[in-house]
mmCIF file of C-alpha atoms in Angstrom:
data_model
loop_
_atom_site.group_PDB
_atom_site.id
_atom_site.type_symbol
_atom_site.label_atom_id
_atom_site.label_comp_id
_atom_site.label_asym_id
_atom_site.label_seq_id
_atom_site.Cartn_x
_atom_site.Cartn_y
_atom_site.Cartn_z
ATOM 1 C CA UNK A 1 33.079 11.717 33.885
ATOM 2 C CA UNK A 2 29.462 12.993 34.790
ATOM 3 C CA UNK A 3 26.792 11.062 32.775
ATOM 4 C CA UNK A 4 24.367 13.123 30.411
ATOM 5 C CA UNK A 5 20.569 13.375 30.906
ATOM 6 C CA UNK A 6 20.042 11.131 27.831
ATOM 7 C CA UNK A 7 22.614 8.286 28.894
ATOM 8 C CA UNK A 8 20.222 5.292 28.247
ATOM 9 C CA UNK A 9 19.784 6.459 24.742
ATOM 10 C CA UNK A 10 23.336 6.377 23.762
ATOM 11 C CA UNK A 11 23.086 3.505 21.589
ATOM 12 C CA UNK A 12 20.118 5.081 19.670
ATOM 13 C CA UNK A 13 21.763 8.305 19.341
ATOM 14 C CA UNK A 14 24.947 6.620 18.202
ATOM 15 C CA UNK A 15 23.143 4.913 15.219
ATOM 16 C CA UNK A 16 21.344 7.998 14.364
ATOM 17 C CA UNK A 17 24.553 10.085 14.096
ATOM 18 C CA UNK A 18 26.145 7.200 12.036
ATOM 19 C CA UNK A 19 23.186 6.947 9.712
ATOM 20 C CA UNK A 20 22.757 10.644 9.130
ATOM 21 C CA UNK A 21 26.096 11.900 9.019
ATOM 22 C CA UNK A 22 28.149 9.286 7.051
ATOM 23 C CA UNK A 23 27.987 7.314 3.916
ATOM 24 C CA UNK A 24 30.301 5.827 1.393
ATOM 25 C CA UNK A 25 31.671 9.553 0.659
ATOM 26 C CA UNK A 26 31.402 10.941 4.143
ATOM 27 C CA UNK A 27 33.029 9.612 7.229
ATOM 28 C CA UNK A 28 33.261 10.981 10.803
ATOM 29 C CA UNK A 29 36.224 10.491 13.462
ATOM 30 C CA UNK A 30 36.038 9.389 16.984
ATOM 31 C CA UNK A 31 36.228 12.909 18.340
ATOM 32 C CA UNK A 32 33.467 14.046 16.075
ATOM 33 C CA UNK A 33 31.426 11.213 17.078
ATOM 34 C CA UNK A 34 32.006 12.250 21.004
ATOM 35 C CA UNK A 35 30.995 15.978 20.054
ATOM 36 C CA UNK A 36 27.813 14.730 18.092
ATOM 37 C CA UNK A 37 26.834 12.800 21.206
ATOM 38 C CA UNK A 38 27.169 15.731 23.480
ATOM 39 C CA UNK A 39 24.753 17.545 21.301
ATOM 40 C CA UNK A 40 22.173 15.057 22.342
ATOM 41 C CA UNK A 41 23.400 15.352 26.012
ATOM 42 C CA UNK A 42 25.111 11.926 26.095
ATOM 43 C CA UNK A 43 28.638 11.678 27.645
ATOM 44 C CA UNK A 44 31.002 8.704 26.515
ATOM 45 C CA UNK A 45 34.579 7.314 26.528
ATOM 46 C CA UNK A 46 36.012 6.120 23.440
ATOM 47 C CA UNK A 47 36.337 2.704 24.722
ATOM 48 C CA UNK A 48 32.655 2.365 25.052
ATOM 49 C CA UNK A 49 31.949 3.921 21.739
ATOM 50 C CA UNK A 50 34.168 1.145 20.166
ATOM 51 C CA UNK A 51 32.137 -1.445 21.721
ATOM 52 C CA UNK A 52 28.773 0.168 20.792
ATOM 53 C CA UNK A 53 29.873 0.472 17.195
ATOM 54 C CA UNK A 54 30.278 -3.437 17.079
ATOM 55 C CA UNK A 55 27.139 -3.895 18.706
ATOM 56 C CA UNK A 56 25.441 -1.744 15.966
ATOM 57 C CA UNK A 57 27.458 -3.982 13.384
ATOM 58 C CA UNK A 58 25.873 -7.064 14.808
ATOM 59 C CA UNK A 59 22.486 -5.313 14.689
ATOM 60 C CA UNK A 60 22.474 -5.069 11.119
ATOM 61 C CA UNK A 61 24.070 -1.371 10.838
ATOM 62 C CA UNK A 62 27.363 -2.206 8.774
ATOM 63 C CA UNK A 63 30.125 0.175 10.423
ATOM 64 C CA UNK A 64 33.195 0.348 8.397
ATOM 65 C CA UNK A 65 36.475 1.877 9.953
ATOM 66 C CA UNK A 66 39.388 2.915 7.858
ATOM 67 C CA UNK A 67 42.542 4.608 8.914
ATOM 68 C CA UNK A 68 43.306 7.916 7.298
ATOM 69 C CA UNK A 69 46.648 8.950 8.269
ATOM 70 C CA UNK A 70 46.673 8.437 12.105
ATOM 71 C CA UNK A 71 43.107 8.676 12.615
ATOM 72 C CA UNK A 72 40.281 6.257 11.994
ATOM 73 C CA UNK A 73 37.410 7.443 10.230
ATOM 74 C CA UNK A 74 34.169 5.521 10.431
ATOM 75 C CA UNK A 75 30.913 5.399 8.211
ATOM 76 C CA UNK A 76 27.934 3.274 7.571
ATOM 77 C CA UNK A 77 28.270 0.556 4.499
ATOM 78 C CA UNK A 78 25.423 -1.027 3.103
ATOM 79 C CA UNK A 79 21.835 0.147 3.791
ATOM 80 C CA UNK A 80 18.509 -1.178 3.185
ATOM 81 C CA UNK A 81 18.177 1.120 0.052
ATOM 82 C CA UNK A 82 20.635 2.378 -2.217
ATOM 83 C CA UNK A 83 20.605 5.927 -3.342
ATOM 84 C CA UNK A 84 19.780 4.968 -6.837
ATOM 85 C CA UNK A 85 16.935 2.919 -5.588
ATOM 86 C CA UNK A 86 15.651 5.991 -3.368
ATOM 87 C CA UNK A 87 15.927 8.219 -6.302
ATOM 88 C CA UNK A 88 13.936 5.581 -8.231
ATOM 89 C CA UNK A 89 11.063 5.462 -5.453
ATOM 90 C CA UNK A 90 11.158 9.307 -5.187
ATOM 91 C CA UNK A 91 10.763 9.927 -9.013
ATOM 92 C CA UNK A 92 7.750 7.310 -8.986
ATOM 93 C CA UNK A 93 6.059 9.029 -6.140
ATOM 94 C CA UNK A 94 6.507 12.629 -7.661
ATOM 95 C CA UNK A 95 5.198 11.208 -10.922
ATOM 96 C CA UNK A 96 2.294 9.702 -9.580
ATOM 97 C CA UNK A 97 -0.893 11.506 -10.312
ATOM 98 C CA UNK A 98 -3.057 9.841 -7.846
ATOM 99 C CA UNK A 99 -0.685 10.713 -4.990
ATOM 100 C CA UNK A 100 -1.429 14.282 -3.694
ATOM 101 C CA UNK A 101 1.248 16.724 -3.786
ATOM 102 C CA UNK A 102 0.990 16.881 0.325
ATOM 103 C CA UNK A 103 1.471 13.291 0.473
ATOM 104 C CA UNK A 104 4.239 13.163 -2.263
ATOM 105 C CA UNK A 105 6.467 15.558 0.025
ATOM 106 C CA UNK A 106 5.613 13.501 3.201
ATOM 107 C CA UNK A 107 6.542 10.165 1.636
ATOM 108 C CA UNK A 108 9.677 11.817 -0.010
ATOM 109 C CA UNK A 109 10.709 13.359 3.393
ATOM 110 C CA UNK A 110 10.335 9.883 4.840
ATOM 111 C CA UNK A 111 12.599 8.282 2.382
ATOM 112 C CA UNK A 112 15.174 10.995 3.150
ATOM 113 C CA UNK A 113 15.420 9.503 6.470
ATOM 114 C CA UNK A 114 16.725 6.387 4.880
ATOM 115 C CA UNK A 115 20.128 7.967 3.634
ATOM 116 C CA UNK A 116 22.527 10.247 5.091
ATOM 117 C CA UNK A 117 21.945 13.975 5.140
ATOM 118 C CA UNK A 118 24.219 14.336 2.061
ATOM 119 C CA UNK A 119 22.479 11.922 0.127
ATOM 120 C CA UNK A 120 19.139 13.498 1.137
ATOM 121 C CA UNK A 121 20.100 16.625 -0.651
ATOM 122 C CA UNK A 122 20.279 14.707 -3.783
ATOM 123 C CA UNK A 123 16.784 13.414 -3.320
ATOM 124 C CA UNK A 124 15.415 17.113 -2.447
ATOM 125 C CA UNK A 125 16.476 18.179 -5.913
ATOM 126 C CA UNK A 126 14.170 15.490 -7.333
ATOM 127 C CA UNK A 127 11.130 16.953 -5.545
ATOM 128 C CA UNK A 128 10.659 19.896 -7.998
ATOM 129 C CA UNK A 129 11.162 18.079 -11.101
ATOM 130 C CA UNK A 130 7.814 17.648 -11.990
ATOM 131 C CA UNK A 131 4.846 19.823 -11.905
ATOM 132 C CA UNK A 132 2.347 17.292 -12.534
ATOM 133 C CA UNK A 133 -1.284 17.727 -11.797
ATOM 134 C CA UNK A 134 -1.927 15.828 -8.775
ATOM 135 C CA UNK A 135 -5.346 14.146 -7.242
ATOM 136 C CA UNK A 136 -7.099 16.373 -4.549
ATOM 137 C CA UNK A 137 -8.430 13.384 -2.570
ATOM 138 C CA UNK A 138 -6.362 13.105 0.564
ATOM 139 C CA UNK A 139 -8.143 9.926 1.641
ATOM 140 C CA UNK A 140 -6.832 7.745 -1.337
ATOM 141 C CA UNK A 141 -4.257 5.854 0.975
ATOM 142 C CA UNK A 142 -7.036 4.990 3.429
ATOM 143 C CA UNK A 143 -9.060 3.804 0.499
ATOM 144 C CA UNK A 144 -6.545 1.662 -0.664
ATOM 145 C CA UNK A 145 -6.024 0.103 2.731
ATOM 146 C CA UNK A 146 -9.991 -0.493 3.416
ATOM 147 C CA UNK A 147 -9.989 -2.199 0.194
ATOM 148 C CA UNK A 148 -7.256 -4.593 0.848
ATOM 149 C CA UNK A 149 -8.850 -5.262 4.290
ATOM 150 C CA UNK A 150 -12.049 -6.078 2.641
ATOM 151 C CA UNK A 151 -10.500 -8.361 0.203
ATOM 152 C CA UNK A 152 -8.644 -10.172 2.898
ATOM 153 C CA UNK A 153 -11.829 -10.284 4.780
ATOM 154 C CA UNK A 154 -13.759 -11.797 1.801
ATOM 155 C CA UNK A 155 -16.336 -8.941 2.136
ATOM 156 C CA UNK A 156 -18.186 -6.256 0.091
ATOM 157 C CA UNK A 157 -17.376 -2.899 0.206
ATOM 158 C CA UNK A 158 -19.961 0.082 0.299
ATOM 159 C CA UNK A 159 -18.788 3.553 -1.013
ATOM 160 C CA UNK A 160 -20.229 6.686 -2.575
ATOM 161 C CA UNK A 161 -18.558 7.955 -5.944
ATOM 162 C CA UNK A 162 -18.375 11.497 -7.279
ATOM 163 C CA UNK A 163 -17.325 13.611 -10.097
ATOM 164 C CA UNK A 164 -16.474 17.317 -10.392
ATOM 165 C CA UNK A 165 -19.106 19.766 -11.879
ATOM 166 C CA UNK A 166 -18.610 22.840 -13.822
ATOM 167 C CA UNK A 167 -18.174 24.748 -10.590
ATOM 168 C CA UNK A 168 -15.437 22.539 -9.661
ATOM 169 C CA UNK A 169 -17.421 21.003 -6.664
ATOM 170 C CA UNK A 170 -17.387 17.388 -5.835
ATOM 171 C CA UNK A 171 -20.925 16.096 -6.858
ATOM 172 C CA UNK A 172 -21.986 12.607 -5.695
ATOM 173 C CA UNK A 173 -22.995 10.379 -8.341
ATOM 174 C CA UNK A 174 -26.626 8.485 -8.340
ATOM 175 C CA UNK A 175 -27.559 11.175 -5.770
ATOM 176 C CA UNK A 176 -25.367 10.035 -2.969
ATOM 177 C CA UNK A 177 -26.785 6.391 -2.976
ATOM 178 C CA UNK A 178 -24.135 4.026 -1.991
ATOM 179 C CA UNK A 179 -22.309 1.410 -4.275
ATOM 180 C CA UNK A 180 -22.223 -2.071 -2.806
ATOM 181 C CA UNK A 181 -19.263 -4.041 -4.796
ATOM 182 C CA UNK A 182 -17.376 -7.183 -4.311
ATOM 183 C CA UNK A 183 -13.640 -5.737 -4.640
ATOM 184 C CA UNK A 184 -11.303 -8.556 -6.205
ATOM 185 C CA UNK A 185 -8.283 -6.404 -7.053
ATOM 186 C CA UNK A 186 -6.532 -3.116 -7.489
ATOM 187 C CA UNK A 187 -4.567 -1.955 -10.679
ATOM 188 C CA UNK A 188 -2.654 1.239 -11.494
ATOM 189 C CA UNK A 189 -3.172 2.642 -15.329
ATOM 190 C CA UNK A 190 -3.159 5.719 -16.955
ATOM 191 C CA UNK A 191 -1.435 7.148 -13.771
ATOM 192 C CA UNK A 192 -4.490 6.262 -11.743
ATOM 193 C CA UNK A 193 -5.521 3.700 -9.267
ATOM 194 C CA UNK A 194 -8.589 1.701 -9.930
ATOM 195 C CA UNK A 195 -10.572 -0.950 -7.977
ATOM 196 C CA UNK A 196 -11.735 -3.937 -9.828
ATOM 197 C CA UNK A 197 -14.770 -5.601 -8.763
ATOM 198 C CA UNK A 198 -17.753 -7.424 -9.209
ATOM 199 C CA UNK A 199 -21.277 -5.783 -9.358
ATOM 200 C CA UNK A 200 -23.918 -8.310 -8.272
ATOM 201 C CA UNK A 201 -26.889 -6.151 -9.309
ATOM 202 C CA UNK A 202 -25.698 -5.848 -12.847
ATOM 203 C CA UNK A 203 -23.843 -9.075 -12.650
ATOM 204 C CA UNK A 204 -20.670 -7.637 -14.307
ATOM 205 C CA UNK A 205 -17.222 -6.695 -13.513
ATOM 206 C CA UNK A 206 -16.545 -2.959 -13.314
ATOM 207 C CA UNK A 207 -13.814 -0.767 -12.335
ATOM 208 C CA UNK A 208 -13.673 2.559 -10.221
ATOM 209 C CA UNK A 209 -11.289 5.439 -9.753
ATOM 210 C CA UNK A 210 -10.047 4.803 -6.050
ATOM 211 C CA UNK A 211 -9.325 8.466 -5.548
ATOM 212 C CA UNK A 212 -12.982 9.418 -6.443
ATOM 213 C CA UNK A 213 -14.498 7.042 -3.998
ATOM 214 C CA UNK A 214 -15.841 8.513 -0.551
ATOM 215 C CA UNK A 215 -16.794 7.096 2.838
ATOM 216 C CA UNK A 216 -15.680 3.433 2.165
ATOM 217 C CA UNK A 217 -16.944 1.010 4.772
ATOM 218 C CA UNK A 218 -17.016 -2.759 4.847
ATOM 219 C CA UNK A 219 -20.041 -4.574 4.185
ATOM 220 C CA UNK A 220 -21.423 -7.560 6.157
ATOM 221 C CA UNK A 221 -21.960 -9.503 3.029
ATOM 222 C CA UNK A 222 -19.474 -12.063 1.591
ATOM 223 C CA UNK A 223 -18.018 -11.302 -1.761
ATOM 224 C CA UNK A 224 -19.634 -12.378 -4.850
ATOM 225 C CA UNK A 225 -18.399 -13.001 -8.362
ATOM 226 C CA UNK A 226 -15.708 -15.534 -7.617
ATOM 227 C CA UNK A 227 -16.530 -17.374 -10.497
ATOM 228 C CA UNK A 228 -15.661 -14.372 -12.940
ATOM 229 C CA UNK A 229 -12.351 -13.982 -11.055
ATOM 230 C CA UNK A 230 -11.064 -17.612 -11.032
ATOM 231 C CA UNK A 231 -8.755 -17.035 -13.886
ATOM 232 C CA UNK A 232 -9.144 -13.232 -14.267
ATOM 233 C CA UNK A 233 -5.852 -11.431 -15.231
ATOM 234 C CA UNK A 234 -6.109 -7.742 -14.113
ATOM 235 C CA UNK A 235 -3.038 -6.865 -16.388
ATOM 236 C CA UNK A 236 -4.853 -8.306 -19.486
ATOM 237 C CA UNK A 237 -8.136 -6.226 -18.271
ATOM 238 C CA UNK A 238 -6.150 -2.971 -18.228
ATOM 239 C CA UNK A 239 -4.791 -3.563 -21.762
ATOM 240 C CA UNK A 240 -8.021 -4.050 -23.208
ATOM 241 C CA UNK A 241 -9.748 -1.085 -21.643
ATOM 242 C CA UNK A 242 -8.061 2.027 -22.976
ATOM 243 C CA UNK A 243 -7.429 4.545 -20.445
ATOM 244 C CA UNK A 244 -9.725 2.488 -18.312
ATOM 245 C CA UNK A 245 -12.879 3.446 -20.340
ATOM 246 C CA UNK A 246 -15.240 0.654 -20.654
ATOM 247 C CA UNK A 247 -16.905 -0.707 -23.856
ATOM 248 C CA UNK A 248 -18.143 -4.200 -25.372
ATOM 249 C CA UNK A 249 -15.341 -6.261 -25.536
ATOM 250 C CA UNK A 250 -14.383 -7.483 -29.019
ATOM 251 C CA UNK A 251 -11.627 -9.326 -30.641
ATOM 252 C CA UNK A 252 -10.368 -7.009 -33.540
ATOM 253 C CA UNK A 253 -8.078 -7.680 -36.093
ATOM 254 C CA UNK A 254 -5.582 -4.735 -37.189
ATOM 255 C CA UNK A 255 -3.428 -4.236 -40.164
ATOM 256 C CA UNK A 256 -0.311 -2.271 -39.158
ATOM 257 C CA UNK A 257 2.797 -0.930 -40.755
ATOM 258 C CA UNK A 258 5.835 -2.942 -39.480
ATOM 259 C CA UNK A 259 7.029 0.390 -37.943
ATOM 260 C CA UNK A 260 4.548 -0.031 -35.419
ATOM 261 C CA UNK A 261 5.316 -3.456 -34.059
ATOM 262 C CA UNK A 262 6.879 -1.806 -31.105
ATOM 263 C CA UNK A 263 3.761 0.159 -30.463
ATOM 264 C CA UNK A 264 1.545 -2.837 -30.490
ATOM 265 C CA UNK A 265 3.974 -4.818 -28.315
ATOM 266 C CA UNK A 266 4.049 -1.989 -25.880
ATOM 267 C CA UNK A 267 0.336 -1.768 -25.508
ATOM 268 C CA UNK A 268 -0.431 -5.638 -25.664
ATOM 269 C CA UNK A 269 2.492 -7.546 -24.640
ATOM 270 C CA UNK A 270 5.079 -9.908 -26.339
ATOM 271 C CA UNK A 271 2.636 -13.067 -26.216
ATOM 272 C CA UNK A 272 0.711 -11.777 -29.298
ATOM 273 C CA UNK A 273 1.045 -13.047 -32.727
ATOM 274 C CA UNK A 274 2.304 -10.566 -35.546
ATOM 275 C CA UNK A 275 1.431 -12.104 -38.666
ATOM 276 C CA UNK A 276 3.005 -10.529 -41.853
ATOM 277 C CA UNK A 277 0.508 -9.767 -44.328
ATOM 278 C CA UNK A 278 3.246 -8.266 -46.886
ATOM 279 C CA UNK A 279 6.695 -7.109 -46.828
ATOM 280 C CA UNK A 280 5.733 -3.854 -45.143
ATOM 281 C CA UNK A 281 2.730 -4.689 -43.056
ATOM 282 C CA UNK A 282 1.468 -7.367 -40.536
ATOM 283 C CA UNK A 283 -1.648 -8.264 -39.071
ATOM 284 C CA UNK A 284 -2.676 -8.747 -35.318
ATOM 285 C CA UNK A 285 -5.788 -10.004 -33.425
ATOM 286 C CA UNK A 286 -6.390 -8.440 -29.992
ATOM 287 C CA UNK A 287 -9.164 -8.257 -27.292
ATOM 288 C CA UNK A 288 -10.014 -4.731 -26.566
ATOM 289 C CA UNK A 289 -13.027 -3.028 -25.035
ATOM 290 C CA UNK A 290 -14.260 -0.844 -28.106
ATOM 291 C CA UNK A 291 -14.622 2.547 -26.835
ATOM 292 C CA UNK A 292 -13.971 6.145 -28.243
ATOM 293 C CA UNK A 293 -10.611 5.947 -26.433
ATOM 294 C CA UNK A 294 -9.539 2.863 -28.328
ATOM 295 C CA UNK A 295 -10.692 4.462 -31.628
ATOM 296 C CA UNK A 296 -8.495 7.705 -30.567
ATOM 297 C CA UNK A 297 -5.661 5.522 -30.118
ATOM 298 C CA UNK A 298 -5.953 3.968 -33.354
ATOM 299 C CA UNK A 299 -6.655 7.272 -35.302
ATOM 300 C CA UNK A 300 -3.139 8.705 -33.242
ATOM 301 C CA UNK A 301 -1.390 6.019 -35.104
ATOM 302 C CA UNK A 302 -2.260 7.623 -38.631
ATOM 303 C CA UNK A 303 -2.465 5.877 -41.628
ATOM 304 C CA UNK A 304 -0.219 3.157 -40.783
ATOM 305 C CA UNK A 305 -3.104 1.482 -38.717
ATOM 306 C CA UNK A 306 -6.385 0.089 -39.770
ATOM 307 C CA UNK A 307 -9.186 -2.174 -38.314
ATOM 308 C CA UNK A 308 -10.153 -4.776 -40.897
ATOM 309 C CA UNK A 309 -12.525 -6.869 -38.693
ATOM 310 C CA UNK A 310 -14.861 -7.782 -37.666
ATOM 311 C CA UNK A 311 -17.254 -5.894 -39.943
ATOM 312 C CA UNK A 312 -19.556 -4.669 -37.093
ATOM 313 C CA UNK A 313 -16.573 -3.038 -35.400
ATOM 314 C CA UNK A 314 -15.293 -1.560 -38.709
ATOM 315 C CA UNK A 315 -18.777 -0.040 -39.143
ATOM 316 C CA UNK A 316 -18.787 1.213 -35.405
ATOM 317 C CA UNK A 317 -15.477 3.152 -36.281
ATOM 318 C CA UNK A 318 -16.728 4.361 -39.352
ATOM 319 C CA UNK A 319 -19.689 5.714 -37.681
ATOM 320 C CA UNK A 320 -17.254 7.449 -35.094
ATOM 321 C CA UNK A 321 -15.536 9.182 -37.896
ATOM 322 C CA UNK A 322 -18.825 10.361 -39.480
ATOM 323 C CA UNK A 323 -20.052 11.700 -36.182
ATOM 324 C CA UNK A 324 -16.772 13.506 -35.529
ATOM 325 C CA UNK A 325 -16.487 15.012 -39.268
ATOM 326 C CA UNK A 326 -20.080 16.320 -38.325
ATOM 327 C CA UNK A 327 -19.165 17.816 -34.955
ATOM 328 C CA UNK A 328 -16.158 19.673 -36.649
ATOM 329 C CA UNK A 329 -17.569 20.581 -40.077
ATOM 330 C CA UNK A 330 -16.718 23.894 -41.221
ATOM 331 C CA UNK A 331 -19.616 26.119 -41.789
#
């Protein structure tokens, strides 16, 4: 039998065929395997294919052969990712606000390559589920990589930071002056990626939207602020900062209806203490960055939620209510 032009790639194309054309619900026969190989300009005899299938199995590609009537049918068994796991990853990518629409589609196509062509169609249907607003900064992936590299090298980073103006144009903050920050971690909150770092000039911990960072480069200076991050809990930091808006951190005491216990636990975790106040209410003390976003969260809970301490925070909330009342006063 004359050899095909791609004979040296026979094992590769056989693996490709098995991974793309078969799964637990779809199998392929030996004549079909030979026909598929011919499409890649590879010729083979049955005996060599049997040996190659065993080689693939030893390489970690599980090949299952089952008799159906007088013919054997072959398919790939377990894979690195199950279809349910791939669907979960696709949904996470598609719903992630910080991943651009273009990159979302690129990542999903790559995930489709990890299952059969039949299962890929089930993933493709997921692509159009969400019409979420996406970030427009395509460099976010490289930003994240640059930040991780700086953390690994124990170095500061330099970057420019921007905001959108009324003309929908990118406008550099601080007139384009570079920020010089010690990066200590990344967190994902309120559907956005944030850098958490130490600003040596202001001597405080700050956070920045990664998709709004431009021209990141590694500094020659070593990171600072280690003493602030020795026992720093980024998860706790994001819980305190509502929608990642800053504010002075305070320990506030809340009086809540029992029906809001789940809301409080979802926000602050199960380690907090819920102390019964009476049969219908409980009190809880939590650390928060007191901001308009925190006040807004509290207002949204209605009459069932109330700040009862400390007094200065109660006064701050009352002042915020007064300002809002004046702003929306009917004239």
